[in-house]
Amino acid sequence: MELAYIPSPSTGVVHLGPVPLRGYAFCIIIGVFVAVWLGNRRWIARGGRAGTVADIAVWAVPFGLVGGRLYHVITDYELYFGEGRNWVNAFKIWEGGLGIWGAVALGAVGAWIGCRRRGIPLPAWADALAPGIAVAQAIGRWGNWFNQELYGKPTDLPWALKIDADPAIGRVAGTYHPTFLYESLWCLLIAGLVIWADRRFTLGHGRAFALYVASYTVGRFWFEYLRVDDAHHVLGLRLNGWTSIVVFVAAVIYMIISAKRVPGRETVVEPPLDGDASTDDASPEKKKV
């Protein structure tokens, strides 16, 4: 007998007249705004100017969305290009399907373009954004709740997620591990960890961002073990599990090498404009977020 469970929304979209309002899209949009807001605070605390984070996000966010969708479509191509599938659905991003690995990779390319245009070091900008990105992921994962997707193995735990049947996509009704909730809470813990470590150890030169990446992959490896959605396997392990291992090792190596080559934190993160006052008072040693 089911004593308790987390209910799923009966629908992931509400129509305001002819305009569909989708929960998945709202979660992504809210997450982006929160990431920019928190990143802006941290950037100012490091000596940067207000508005710079948003200016660069204009480049990073579209690149990240394209990268996230590309990763999903490439790694799950059979959902869109297999027999009986409609390839047009690959463009329906509102139905879910964003790969964090592709979002971060291509988003970094967009951020690099924006930073280069402003004469700003990308690692410093990434450090300022790292906790905000984790919070954005925590919010964005609730989009999976609206879409009733990416849940885990069957369970009768009190916090199990109730999933409705959908024969059209082979979804079986039941109660499952709410992996979206696990990952959301994990991302919030990561945000807190990065903020604490950044203050405690004065992280710089991309090490706060690398800490976020390494921490996320630890949790993601476990979430991949719990999930039951179709995925490609390599040597018995889900593809995203192997990706987590590789990215974790790369992030840790980066932190070690970076700490030896450029210890401490950048003293100047943004070149002054003509007429700017001295940036001494905005030293990151005096202002920390």
PDB file of N, CA, C and O in Angstrom, residues 9 60 99 147:
ATOM      1  N   PRO A   9       2.846  16.515 -11.765  1.00  0.00           N
ATOM      2  CA  PRO A   9       1.824  17.393 -12.351  1.00  0.00           C
ATOM      3  C   PRO A   9       1.021  16.637 -13.407  1.00  0.00           C
ATOM      4  O   PRO A   9       1.566  15.800 -14.133  1.00  0.00           O
ATOM      5  N   ALA A  60      26.884  33.478 -23.603  1.00  0.00           N
ATOM      6  CA  ALA A  60      27.022  32.141 -23.027  1.00  0.00           C
ATOM      7  C   ALA A  60      25.720  31.347 -23.042  1.00  0.00           C
ATOM      8  O   ALA A  60      25.723  30.145 -23.344  1.00  0.00           O
ATOM      9  N   GLY A  99      21.533  18.251 -22.439  1.00  0.00           N
ATOM     10  CA  GLY A  99      22.660  17.588 -21.810  1.00  0.00           C
ATOM     11  C   GLY A  99      23.595  18.608 -21.168  1.00  0.00           C
ATOM     12  O   GLY A  99      24.105  19.499 -21.841  1.00  0.00           O
ATOM     13  N   ASN A 147       7.699  17.405 -16.733  1.00  0.00           N
ATOM     14  CA  ASN A 147       7.604  16.536 -17.907  1.00  0.00           C
ATOM     15  C   ASN A 147       7.523  15.050 -17.561  1.00  0.00           C
ATOM     16  O   ASN A 147       7.424  14.213 -18.461  1.00  0.00           O
TER      17      ASN A 147
END
